[in-house]
Amino acid sequence: MGRKVTVATCALNQWALDFEGNLQRILKSIEIAKNRGARYRLGPELEICGYGCWDHYYESDTLLHSFQVLAALLESPVTQDIICDVGMPVMHRNVRYNCRVIFLNRKILLIRPKMALANEGNYRELRWFTPWSRSRHTEEYLLPRMIQDLTKQETAPFGDAVLATWDTCIGSEICEELWTPHSPHIDMGLDGVEIITNASGSHHVLRKANTRVDLVTMATSKNGGIYLLANQKGCDGDRLYYDGCAMIAMNGSVFAQGSQFSLDDVEVLTATLDLEDVRSYRAEISSRNLAASRASPYPRVKVDFALSCHEDLLAPVSEPMEWKYHSPEEEISLGPACWLWDFLRRSQQAGFLLPLSGGVDSAATACLVYSMCCQVCKSVRSGNQEVLADVRTIVNQISYTPQDPRDLCGRILTTCYMASKNSSQETCTRARELAQQIGSHHISLNIDPAVKAVMGIFSLVTGKSPLFAAHGGSSRENLALQNVQARIRMVLAYLFAQLSLWSRGVRGGLLVLGSANVDESLLGYLTKYDCSSADINPIGGISKTDLRAFVQFCIERFQLPALQSILLAPATAELEPLADGQVSQTDEEDMGMTYAELSVFGKLRKVAKMGPYSMFCKLLGMWRHICTPRQVADKVKRFFSRYSMNRHKMTTLTPAYHAENYSPEDNRFDLRPFLYNTGWPWQFQCIENQVLQLERAAPQSLDGVD
């Protein structure tokens, strides 16, 4: 009897509600898996409809179309002689579940509903689905007639069960269940399940790839067994980028690693593993075996099929490998670049327009587009026909084959430097040099005539002419004059996005890119409806500190020396008059805090879930060597005052790539009011009382030092 099994898992770039495209990608993955000898194929969570359908899950259409795709899969000759494990929503007794549907040769073997739903951060699964709470219990599910006609089954088992083939036992868990304190794989493994599958819809967050890998290797290290993880990849229609990392592990080691970032819509991993390795590994762990002897059994669905072949003695088995991780700078260069590519091709636009100011943030955004162009050229060189077809559609040239990233960048990226009388020559030069080095189509213009016209209307109506503070004006006048410049840049950005290709005799429009970083958004250090307002923002979830490290990385990786002077220049909005031709305004002076401090405030506010008082208490310890209690109190109060005063700006924040867990994104991730009592009287009084107590105690403790 054979004992070597070849199994397949995959990462698919599914798109919410793109049932036709999703079907084709699923079929392609099954075909590849079969061609490599696999007899079990696992796909990502909710792959039939796409994970990010959100409130479309409420619609009966989504359920109907999912079953229609399932019918097409059952009917296809591609799915014969391989166990297929696909994800879709299913309604059972008027309750909607997030399910795996496992079938073989036109027969549905099991519908396995998700038992632990993800409901934190960006996830809202409890809004649309109900967890299956009946452990080790199944019911009969009445199949829709369109499925009955194909399978000749009236019902299929629905619930928490495992599959027993002739040669092994297979159990499912779905995404979040791997992350729970008592994962299903523990009890399934103790009950003799040898292959655990996990279908995920897990998105990218910087520096988090190791968590997923550690959970899988630890699961198989303690309990033995084979573990397959599938994941969605790409942008399926919103702010998240699903970062693949499909894997196959056994007994604590990784045997196959999928890419974290790539432009391939379908990626299939296979491994050939020896079931006897699982059995011998488990046999010597006496503590595991003692627990297994007491394990409650799972219902087993008998499957007349084997994953192994009779004669497999000479079949080579896969070798263990070390997981290769990207550095944070590489993650930034690849994740948002792949997200931009998906957005560009799926929105059917002709490219991007980026207001390029000569500062770090817009330079980093330009580098991401250039990185995207490098990825596209690399993908085309490796023979990816889908990417080539998409490029030709975008640039509207059926014979074009991208080879040089600079040439491609010139076709799809328009950069625009919008000068005013408050702009320095240095920023203009820096923007121009970077544009030359990445190859973008660069426009330089002056906004002063538009600013003068708008202010002329105001003066005509009111008879008043506001002045900058440098010329004797009040802070209200000063801020209003800065905001007019900023908002006119937004108006011009959209005008050029719509018509600059038209003016060059080229078809199509451009997506406007924003470049406000996560720290500026958190504090509200941006003008509402200025150039931070755009179609999408690839850096909106990335901290200033990480962006600076990324720009430094790009100097070497992409040979862009122009970035050196951009990194050395002080960050400035250039909205106030120059002093003797030099910049008189810097971001950190304007904000009243450093970007490094802002990152700390952001992490404590969101990740550590701290209000003003608990943040003050925490920072007293963290900053005890550099700040007095009074200085800590002042910094915390300043942050919360500015943050709450500007929280309303988060409601109009441009959709941004999610990369940081302290993002203030108001749409789904960070839900807060946007009208605060910005004085925080009760909270700040608690801080004040504590400071006074510490200040009274300080002289006594110093006396004791003598």
Coordinates of N, CA and C in Angstrom, one line a residue, residues 196-389:
I196 N -3.8 18.5 8.0 CA -4.7 19.6 8.4 C -4.6 20.7 7.3
T197 N -5.7 21.2 6.8 CA -5.7 22.2 5.8 C -6.3 23.5 6.4
N198 N -5.7 24.6 6.0 CA -6.2 26.0 6.4 C -6.3 26.9 5.2
A199 N -7.6 27.3 5.0 CA -7.9 28.3 3.9 C -8.0 29.7 4.5
S200 N -7.1 30.6 4.1 CA -7.0 31.9 4.8 C -7.4 33.0 3.9
G201 N -7.8 34.1 4.5 CA -7.9 35.4 3.8 C -7.2 36.4 4.7
S202 N -5.9 36.3 4.7 CA -5.0 37.0 5.6 C -4.2 38.1 4.9
H203 N -4.3 39.4 5.4 CA -3.7 40.5 4.7 C -2.4 40.9 5.3
H204 N -1.6 41.6 4.5 CA -0.3 42.1 4.8 C -0.3 43.1 5.9
V205 N 0.6 43.0 6.9 CA 1.0 44.0 7.8 C 2.5 43.9 7.9
L206 N 3.2 45.1 7.9 CA 4.6 45.1 8.0 C 5.1 44.2 9.2
R207 N 6.2 43.4 8.9 CA 6.9 42.7 10.0 C 6.0 41.6 10.6
K208 N 5.0 41.1 9.9 CA 4.1 40.1 10.5 C 4.2 38.7 9.8
A209 N 5.0 38.5 8.7 CA 5.0 37.2 8.0 C 5.4 36.1 9.0
N210 N 6.3 36.4 9.9 CA 6.9 35.3 10.7 C 5.8 34.8 11.7
T211 N 4.8 35.6 12.0 CA 3.7 35.1 13.0 C 3.0 33.9 12.4
R212 N 2.6 34.1 11.1 CA 1.9 33.0 10.4 C 2.7 31.7 10.3
V213 N 4.0 31.9 9.9 CA 4.9 30.8 9.7 C 5.1 30.1 11.1
D214 N 5.3 30.9 12.1 CA 5.5 30.3 13.5 C 4.3 29.5 14.0
L215 N 3.1 30.0 13.7 CA 1.9 29.3 14.1 C 1.8 27.9 13.5
V216 N 2.1 27.9 12.2 CA 1.9 26.6 11.4 C 3.0 25.6 11.8
T217 N 4.3 26.1 11.9 CA 5.3 25.2 12.3 C 5.1 24.7 13.7
M218 N 4.7 25.6 14.6 CA 4.4 25.1 16.0 C 3.3 24.1 16.1
A219 N 2.3 24.3 15.3 CA 1.1 23.4 15.3 C 1.6 22.0 15.0
T220 N 2.5 21.9 13.9 CA 2.9 20.5 13.5 C 4.1 20.0 14.4
S221 N 4.8 20.9 15.1 CA 5.9 20.5 15.9 C 5.4 19.8 17.2
K222 N 4.3 20.4 17.8 CA 3.8 19.8 19.0 C 3.0 18.5 18.8
N223 N 2.3 18.5 17.7 CA 1.3 17.4 17.5 C 1.6 16.5 16.3
G224 N 2.7 16.9 15.6 CA 3.0 16.1 14.4 C 2.0 16.4 13.3
G225 N 2.2 15.9 12.1 CA 1.2 16.0 11.0 C 1.7 16.9 9.9
I226 N 0.9 16.9 8.8 CA 1.1 17.7 7.6 C 0.1 18.9 7.7
Y227 N 0.6 20.1 7.4 CA -0.3 21.3 7.4 C -0.2 22.1 6.1
L228 N -1.3 22.3 5.5 CA -1.4 23.1 4.2 C -2.0 24.4 4.5
L229 N -1.4 25.5 4.1 CA -2.0 26.8 4.3 C -2.2 27.5 2.9
A230 N -3.4 27.9 2.6 CA -3.7 28.6 1.3 C -4.1 30.0 1.7
N231 N -3.8 31.0 0.8 CA -4.2 32.4 1.2 C -4.6 33.1 -0.1
Q232 N -5.4 34.1 0.1 CA -5.7 35.0 -1.0 C -4.4 35.9 -1.3
K233 N -4.3 36.4 -2.5 CA -3.2 37.3 -2.7 C -3.7 38.5 -3.5
G234 N -3.0 39.7 -3.4 CA -3.4 40.8 -4.2 C -4.5 41.7 -3.5
C235 N -4.9 42.7 -4.3 CA -5.9 43.6 -3.8 C -7.3 43.2 -4.4
D236 N -8.2 42.8 -3.6 CA -9.5 42.3 -4.1 C -10.6 43.4 -4.1
G237 N -10.2 44.7 -4.0 CA -11.2 45.7 -4.2 C -11.2 46.8 -3.1
D238 N -10.2 46.7 -2.1 CA -10.2 47.8 -1.1 C -8.8 48.1 -0.6
R239 N -8.7 48.4 0.7 CA -7.4 48.9 1.2 C -6.4 47.9 1.6
L240 N -6.9 46.6 1.6 CA -6.0 45.5 2.0 C -5.3 44.9 0.9
Y241 N -4.0 44.4 1.2 CA -3.3 43.6 0.2 C -3.1 42.2 0.9
Y242 N -3.7 41.2 0.3 CA -3.5 39.8 0.8 C -2.2 39.3 0.3
D243 N -1.3 38.8 1.2 CA 0.1 38.6 0.9 C 0.5 37.1 0.7
G244 N -0.4 36.3 0.2 CA 0.0 35.0 -0.2 C 0.7 34.2 0.9
C245 N 2.0 33.9 0.8 CA 2.7 33.1 1.8 C 2.1 31.7 2.0
A246 N 1.5 31.1 0.9 CA 1.0 29.8 1.0 C 2.2 28.9 1.5
M247 N 1.8 27.8 2.2 CA 2.9 26.9 2.7 C 2.5 25.5 2.9
I248 N 3.4 24.6 2.9 CA 3.2 23.2 3.3 C 4.3 22.9 4.3
A249 N 3.8 22.4 5.5 CA 4.7 22.1 6.6 C 4.4 20.7 7.1
M250 N 5.5 20.1 7.7 CA 5.3 18.7 8.3 C 6.2 18.6 9.5
N251 N 5.6 18.2 10.6 CA 6.4 17.9 11.9 C 7.4 19.0 12.3
G252 N 6.9 20.3 12.1 CA 7.6 21.4 12.6 C 8.5 22.0 11.5
S253 N 8.6 21.5 10.3 CA 9.5 22.0 9.3 C 8.6 22.4 8.1
V254 N 9.2 23.4 7.4 CA 8.5 23.9 6.2 C 9.0 23.1 5.0
F255 N 8.1 22.7 4.1 CA 8.5 21.9 2.9 C 8.2 22.7 1.6
A256 N 7.4 23.7 1.6 CA 7.1 24.5 0.4 C 6.7 25.9 0.9
Q257 N 7.4 26.9 0.3 CA 7.1 28.3 0.6 C 6.6 29.0 -0.7
G258 N 5.4 29.7 -0.5 CA 4.9 30.5 -1.6 C 5.4 31.9 -1.5
S259 N 5.3 32.7 -2.6 CA 5.8 34.1 -2.5 C 4.8 34.9 -1.7
Q260 N 5.4 36.0 -1.1 CA 4.6 36.9 -0.3 C 4.0 38.0 -1.2
F261 N 4.8 38.4 -2.2 CA 4.4 39.5 -3.2 C 4.7 39.0 -4.6
S262 N 3.7 39.0 -5.5 CA 4.1 38.7 -6.9 C 2.9 39.1 -7.7
L263 N 3.1 39.2 -9.0 CA 2.0 39.6 -10.0 C 1.4 38.4 -10.6
D264 N 1.8 37.2 -10.2 CA 1.1 36.0 -10.7 C -0.2 35.9 -10.1
D265 N -1.3 35.7 -10.9 CA -2.6 35.6 -10.3 C -2.9 34.2 -9.7
V266 N -2.2 33.2 -10.2 CA -2.3 31.9 -9.7 C -1.0 31.3 -9.3
E267 N -0.8 30.9 -8.1 CA 0.4 30.3 -7.6 C 0.1 29.0 -6.9
V268 N 0.6 27.9 -7.4 CA 0.3 26.6 -6.8 C 1.6 26.0 -6.2
L269 N 1.5 25.5 -4.9 CA 2.6 24.8 -4.3 C 2.2 23.4 -4.1
T270 N 3.1 22.5 -4.4 CA 2.9 21.0 -4.1 C 4.1 20.5 -3.3
A271 N 3.8 19.4 -2.6 CA 4.8 18.7 -1.9 C 4.4 17.2 -1.8
T272 N 5.4 16.4 -1.9 CA 5.2 14.9 -1.8 C 5.8 14.5 -0.4
L273 N 5.0 14.0 0.5 CA 5.4 13.8 1.8 C 5.0 12.3 2.2
D274 N 5.8 11.8 3.1 CA 5.6 10.4 3.5 C 4.8 10.3 4.8
L275 N 3.6 9.7 4.7 CA 2.7 9.6 5.9 C 3.4 8.9 7.1
E276 N 4.3 8.0 6.8 CA 5.0 7.2 7.8 C 5.9 8.2 8.7
D277 N 6.3 9.3 8.1 CA 7.1 10.3 8.8 C 6.2 10.9 9.9
V278 N 4.9 11.1 9.6 CA 4.0 11.7 10.6 C 3.8 10.6 11.7
R279 N 3.6 9.4 11.3 CA 3.2 8.3 12.3 C 4.4 8.1 13.2
S280 N 5.6 8.0 12.7 CA 6.8 7.7 13.5 C 7.1 8.9 14.4
Y281 N 6.8 10.2 13.9 CA 7.1 11.4 14.7 C 6.1 11.4 15.9
R282 N 4.8 11.1 15.6 CA 3.8 11.1 16.7 C 4.1 9.9 17.7
A283 N 4.5 8.8 17.2 CA 4.6 7.6 18.0 C 5.5 7.8 19.2
E284 N 6.5 8.7 19.1 CA 7.5 8.8 20.2 C 7.2 9.9 21.2
I285 N 6.1 10.7 20.9 CA 5.7 11.8 21.9 C 4.7 11.2 22.9
S286 N 5.1 10.7 24.0 CA 4.2 9.9 24.9 C 3.1 10.8 25.5
S287 N 3.5 12.1 25.7 CA 2.5 13.0 26.3 C 1.3 13.3 25.3
R288 N 1.7 13.4 24.0 CA 0.7 13.5 23.0 C -0.2 12.3 22.9
N289 N 0.4 11.1 23.0 CA -0.3 9.9 22.8 C -1.2 9.6 24.0
L290 N -0.8 10.1 25.2 CA -1.7 9.9 26.3 C -2.9 10.8 26.1
A291 N -2.8 12.0 25.7 CA -3.9 12.9 25.4 C -4.8 12.3 24.3
A292 N -4.1 11.7 23.3 CA -4.8 11.2 22.1 C -5.7 10.0 22.6
S293 N -5.3 9.2 23.5 CA -6.1 8.1 24.0 C -7.4 8.5 24.7
R294 N -7.4 9.8 25.1 CA -8.6 10.3 25.7 C -9.5 11.2 24.8
A295 N -9.0 11.4 23.6 CA -9.6 12.3 22.6 C -11.0 11.9 22.2
S296 N -11.9 12.9 22.1 CA -13.3 12.6 21.6 C -13.2 12.5 20.1
P297 N -13.9 11.5 19.6 CA -13.7 11.2 18.1 C -14.5 12.2 17.3
Y298 N -14.0 12.6 16.1 CA -14.7 13.4 15.1 C -15.6 12.5 14.3
P299 N -16.7 13.0 13.8 CA -17.5 12.2 12.8 C -16.6 12.1 11.5
R300 N -16.5 10.9 11.0 CA -15.6 10.7 9.8 C -16.5 10.5 8.5
V301 N -16.2 11.2 7.5 CA -16.8 11.0 6.2 C -15.9 10.1 5.4
K302 N -16.4 8.9 5.1 CA -15.6 7.9 4.4 C -15.5 8.3 2.9
V303 N -14.3 8.3 2.4 CA -14.1 8.7 1.0 C -13.4 7.5 0.2
D304 N -14.0 7.0 -0.8 CA -13.4 5.9 -1.6 C -12.4 6.4 -2.5
F305 N -11.2 6.7 -2.0 CA -10.2 7.4 -2.8 C -8.9 7.4 -1.9
A306 N -7.8 7.4 -2.6 CA -6.5 7.4 -1.9 C -5.7 8.6 -2.4
L307 N -5.0 9.2 -1.4 CA -4.1 10.3 -1.9 C -2.7 9.8 -2.3
S308 N -2.4 8.5 -2.0 CA -1.2 7.9 -2.4 C -1.4 6.9 -3.5
C309 N -0.3 6.5 -4.1 CA -0.4 5.5 -5.2 C 0.1 4.1 -4.6
H310 N -0.3 3.0 -5.3 CA 0.2 1.7 -4.8 C 1.7 1.5 -4.9
E311 N 2.2 1.9 -6.0 CA 3.7 1.7 -6.2 C 4.4 3.1 -6.1
D312 N 4.8 3.4 -4.9 CA 5.4 4.7 -4.7 C 6.8 4.6 -4.0
L313 N 7.4 3.4 -4.0 CA 8.7 3.3 -3.3 C 9.7 4.2 -3.9
L314 N 9.7 4.4 -5.2 CA 10.8 5.2 -5.8 C 10.4 6.6 -6.0
A315 N 9.2 7.0 -5.6 CA 8.8 8.4 -5.7 C 9.6 9.3 -4.8
P316 N 10.2 10.4 -5.3 CA 11.0 11.2 -4.4 C 10.1 12.1 -3.5
V317 N 10.6 12.3 -2.3 CA 9.8 13.1 -1.4 C 10.4 14.5 -1.3
S318 N 9.6 15.5 -0.9 CA 10.1 16.9 -0.7 C 11.1 17.0 0.4
E319 N 12.0 18.0 0.3 CA 13.0 18.2 1.4 C 12.6 19.4 2.2
P320 N 12.9 19.4 3.5 CA 12.6 20.6 4.3 C 13.4 21.8 3.9
M321 N 13.0 23.0 4.2 CA 13.7 24.2 3.8 C 13.6 25.3 4.8
E322 N 14.4 26.3 4.7 CA 14.3 27.5 5.6 C 13.4 28.5 5.0
W323 N 12.5 29.1 5.8 CA 11.7 30.2 5.3 C 12.5 31.4 5.0
K324 N 12.3 32.0 3.9 CA 13.1 33.3 3.6 C 12.2 34.5 3.8
Y325 N 12.5 35.4 4.6 CA 11.7 36.6 4.9 C 12.3 37.8 4.2
H326 N 11.4 38.7 3.9 CA 11.8 40.0 3.3 C 12.1 41.0 4.5
S327 N 13.0 41.9 4.2 CA 13.2 43.0 5.2 C 12.1 44.0 5.1
P328 N 11.8 44.8 6.1 CA 10.7 45.8 6.1 C 10.8 46.7 4.8
E329 N 12.0 47.1 4.5 CA 12.1 47.9 3.3 C 11.7 47.2 2.0
E330 N 12.1 45.9 1.9 CA 11.6 45.1 0.8 C 10.1 44.9 0.8
E331 N 9.6 44.7 2.0 CA 8.1 44.6 2.1 C 7.4 45.8 1.5
I332 N 7.9 47.0 1.9 CA 7.3 48.3 1.4 C 7.5 48.4 -0.1
S333 N 8.7 48.0 -0.6 CA 8.9 48.2 -2.0 C 8.0 47.2 -2.9
L334 N 7.6 46.1 -2.3 CA 6.9 45.1 -3.1 C 5.3 45.1 -2.8
G335 N 4.9 45.2 -1.5 CA 3.5 45.1 -1.2 C 2.7 46.2 -1.8
P336 N 3.0 47.5 -1.5 CA 2.2 48.6 -2.1 C 2.3 48.6 -3.7
A337 N 3.5 48.2 -4.2 CA 3.7 48.2 -5.6 C 2.7 47.2 -6.3
C338 N 2.6 46.0 -5.7 CA 1.7 45.0 -6.3 C 0.2 45.5 -6.1
W339 N -0.1 46.1 -5.0 CA -1.4 46.7 -4.7 C -1.8 47.7 -5.8
L340 N -0.8 48.6 -6.1 CA -1.0 49.6 -7.2 C -1.2 49.0 -8.5
W341 N -0.5 47.9 -8.8 CA -0.7 47.2 -10.1 C -2.2 46.7 -10.2
D342 N -2.6 46.0 -9.2 CA -4.0 45.5 -9.2 C -5.0 46.6 -9.3
F343 N -4.8 47.7 -8.6 CA -5.7 48.8 -8.7 C -5.7 49.4 -10.1
L344 N -4.5 49.6 -10.7 CA -4.4 50.2 -12.0 C -5.1 49.3 -13.1
R345 N -4.8 48.0 -13.1 CA -5.4 47.2 -14.2 C -6.9 47.0 -14.0
R346 N -7.3 46.9 -12.7 CA -8.7 46.6 -12.5 C -9.6 47.8 -12.6
S347 N -9.0 49.0 -12.4 CA -9.8 50.2 -12.6 C -9.9 50.7 -14.0
Q348 N -9.1 50.0 -14.9 CA -9.1 50.3 -16.4 C -8.7 51.8 -16.6
Q349 N -7.8 52.3 -15.8 CA -7.2 53.6 -16.1 C -5.9 53.5 -16.9
A350 N -5.4 54.6 -17.3 CA -4.2 54.6 -18.2 C -2.9 54.9 -17.4
G351 N -3.0 55.1 -16.1 CA -1.8 55.4 -15.4 C -2.1 56.2 -14.1
F352 N -1.0 56.8 -13.6 CA -1.1 57.6 -12.3 C -0.7 59.0 -12.5
L353 N -1.2 59.9 -11.8 CA -0.7 61.3 -11.6 C -0.3 61.5 -10.2
L354 N 0.9 61.9 -10.0 CA 1.5 62.1 -8.6 C 2.0 63.5 -8.5
P355 N 1.4 64.3 -7.6 CA 2.0 65.6 -7.2 C 3.3 65.4 -6.5
L356 N 4.4 65.8 -7.1 CA 5.8 65.5 -6.6 C 6.4 66.7 -6.1
S357 N 6.5 66.8 -4.7 CA 6.9 68.0 -4.1 C 8.3 68.2 -3.9
G358 N 9.1 67.1 -4.0 CA 10.5 67.2 -3.7 C 10.8 66.7 -2.3
G359 N 9.8 66.3 -1.5 CA 9.9 65.8 -0.2 C 10.0 64.3 -0.1
V360 N 10.2 63.7 1.1 CA 10.4 62.3 1.3 C 9.1 61.5 0.9
D361 N 7.9 62.0 1.3 CA 6.7 61.2 1.1 C 6.3 61.0 -0.3
S362 N 6.3 62.1 -1.1 CA 5.9 62.0 -2.5 C 7.0 61.3 -3.3
A363 N 8.3 61.4 -2.8 CA 9.4 60.7 -3.5 C 9.2 59.2 -3.2
A364 N 8.8 58.8 -2.0 CA 8.6 57.4 -1.7 C 7.5 56.8 -2.5
T365 N 6.4 57.6 -2.8 CA 5.3 57.2 -3.6 C 5.8 57.0 -5.0
A366 N 6.6 57.9 -5.5 CA 7.1 57.8 -6.9 C 8.0 56.5 -7.0
C367 N 8.7 56.2 -5.9 CA 9.6 55.0 -5.9 C 8.7 53.7 -6.0
L368 N 7.5 53.8 -5.3 CA 6.6 52.6 -5.3 C 6.1 52.4 -6.8
V369 N 5.8 53.4 -7.5 CA 5.3 53.3 -8.9 C 6.5 52.7 -9.7
Y370 N 7.7 53.2 -9.5 CA 8.9 52.7 -10.2 C 9.1 51.2 -9.9
S371 N 9.0 50.9 -8.6 CA 9.1 49.5 -8.2 C 8.1 48.6 -8.9
M372 N 6.8 49.2 -9.0 CA 5.8 48.4 -9.7 C 6.2 48.2 -11.1
C373 N 6.8 49.2 -11.8 CA 7.2 49.0 -13.2 C 8.3 48.0 -13.3
C374 N 9.2 47.9 -12.3 CA 10.2 46.9 -12.2 C 9.6 45.5 -12.1
Q375 N 8.6 45.4 -11.3 CA 7.9 44.1 -11.1 C 7.2 43.6 -12.4
V376 N 6.6 44.6 -13.0 CA 5.9 44.3 -14.3 C 6.9 43.8 -15.3
C377 N 8.0 44.5 -15.5 CA 9.0 44.1 -16.5 C 9.6 42.7 -16.2
K378 N 9.8 42.5 -14.9 CA 10.4 41.2 -14.4 C 9.4 40.1 -14.7
S379 N 8.1 40.4 -14.5 CA 7.0 39.4 -14.7 C 6.9 39.0 -16.2
V380 N 7.0 40.1 -17.0 CA 6.9 39.9 -18.5 C 8.1 39.0 -19.0
R381 N 9.3 39.4 -18.5 CA 10.5 38.6 -18.8 C 10.3 37.1 -18.5
S382 N 9.7 36.9 -17.4 CA 9.5 35.5 -16.9 C 8.4 34.7 -17.7
G383 N 7.7 35.5 -18.6 CA 6.7 34.8 -19.4 C 5.3 34.9 -19.0
N384 N 5.0 35.9 -18.1 CA 3.6 36.0 -17.6 C 2.8 36.7 -18.7
Q385 N 1.9 35.9 -19.4 CA 1.1 36.5 -20.5 C 0.0 37.4 -20.0
E386 N -0.6 37.1 -18.8 CA -1.6 38.0 -18.3 C -1.1 39.4 -18.0
V387 N 0.1 39.5 -17.4 CA 0.6 40.8 -17.1 C 0.9 41.5 -18.4
L388 N 1.5 40.8 -19.4 CA 1.8 41.4 -20.7 C 0.5 42.0 -21.3
A389 N -0.6 41.2 -21.3 CA -1.9 41.6 -21.8 C -2.4 42.8 -21.1

